[in-house]
Amino acid sequence: MTRILVDTNILIDREDLKEVSEGLQELLKILNETNNKIVIHPLSLEEIKNDKNAERRDIVLSKLKS
């Protein structure tokens, strides 16, 4: 199993209140089908916690806990 470190922007794009882009959908599909593990850098979590958009911040953090 390969571990894939994703950027904060990918996390927000994936977990936000909007549709996920086709390119990101395809990337995530390939990563899941090829038995890769997506990991989140602790600094990315800190960036999300500092998001001034409280609604988006709370939604993204709640989804990352699951």
Coordinates of C-alpha atoms in Angstrom, one line a residue:
M1 CA 0.0 0.0 0.0
T2 CA 1.3 3.4 -1.0
R3 CA 0.5 6.4 1.2
I4 CA -0.5 9.6 -0.7
L5 CA -0.1 12.9 1.0
V6 CA -2.7 15.4 -0.2
D7 CA -2.5 19.1 -0.3
T8 CA -4.9 21.3 1.8
N9 CA -6.6 22.6 -1.3
I10 CA -7.5 19.1 -2.4
L11 CA -9.0 18.4 1.0
I12 CA -11.1 21.6 0.8
D13 CA -12.1 20.8 -2.7
R14 CA -13.1 17.3 -1.8
E15 CA -15.0 18.1 1.4
D16 CA -16.5 21.5 0.6
L17 CA -20.2 22.2 -0.1
K18 CA -19.8 22.2 -3.9
E19 CA -19.4 19.5 -6.5
V20 CA -16.1 17.8 -6.8
S21 CA -14.3 18.5 -10.1
E22 CA -14.2 15.6 -12.6
G23 CA -10.4 15.6 -12.4
L24 CA -10.4 15.2 -8.7
Q25 CA -13.1 12.6 -8.8
E26 CA -11.0 10.5 -11.3
L27 CA -7.9 10.9 -9.2
L28 CA -9.6 9.8 -6.0
K29 CA -11.2 6.9 -7.8
I30 CA -7.9 5.7 -9.1
L31 CA -6.2 6.0 -5.7
N32 CA -9.0 4.0 -4.0
E33 CA -9.0 1.3 -6.7
T34 CA -5.3 0.8 -6.5
N35 CA -5.2 0.3 -2.8
N36 CA -3.6 3.6 -1.8
K37 CA -4.0 5.3 1.5
I38 CA -4.7 9.1 1.5
V39 CA -3.0 10.8 4.4
I40 CA -3.3 14.3 5.7
H41 CA -0.3 16.4 6.9
P42 CA -0.8 17.9 10.4
L43 CA -0.1 21.4 9.0
S44 CA -3.0 20.9 6.5
L45 CA -5.3 20.4 9.5
E46 CA -3.9 23.5 11.1
E47 CA -4.6 25.5 7.9
I48 CA -8.2 24.2 7.8
K49 CA -8.7 25.1 11.5
N50 CA -7.6 28.7 10.7
D51 CA -10.1 29.0 7.8
K52 CA -12.0 32.3 8.3
N53 CA -15.0 30.8 6.6
A54 CA -16.5 29.1 9.8
E55 CA -19.1 27.1 8.0
R56 CA -16.7 25.6 5.5
R57 CA -14.1 25.0 8.3
D58 CA -16.6 23.2 10.5
I59 CA -17.9 21.1 7.6
V60 CA -14.4 20.1 6.3
L61 CA -13.2 19.2 9.9
S62 CA -16.3 17.1 10.6
K63 CA -15.8 15.2 7.4
L64 CA -12.1 14.6 8.1
K65 CA -13.0 13.0 11.4
S66 CA -15.0 10.3 9.7

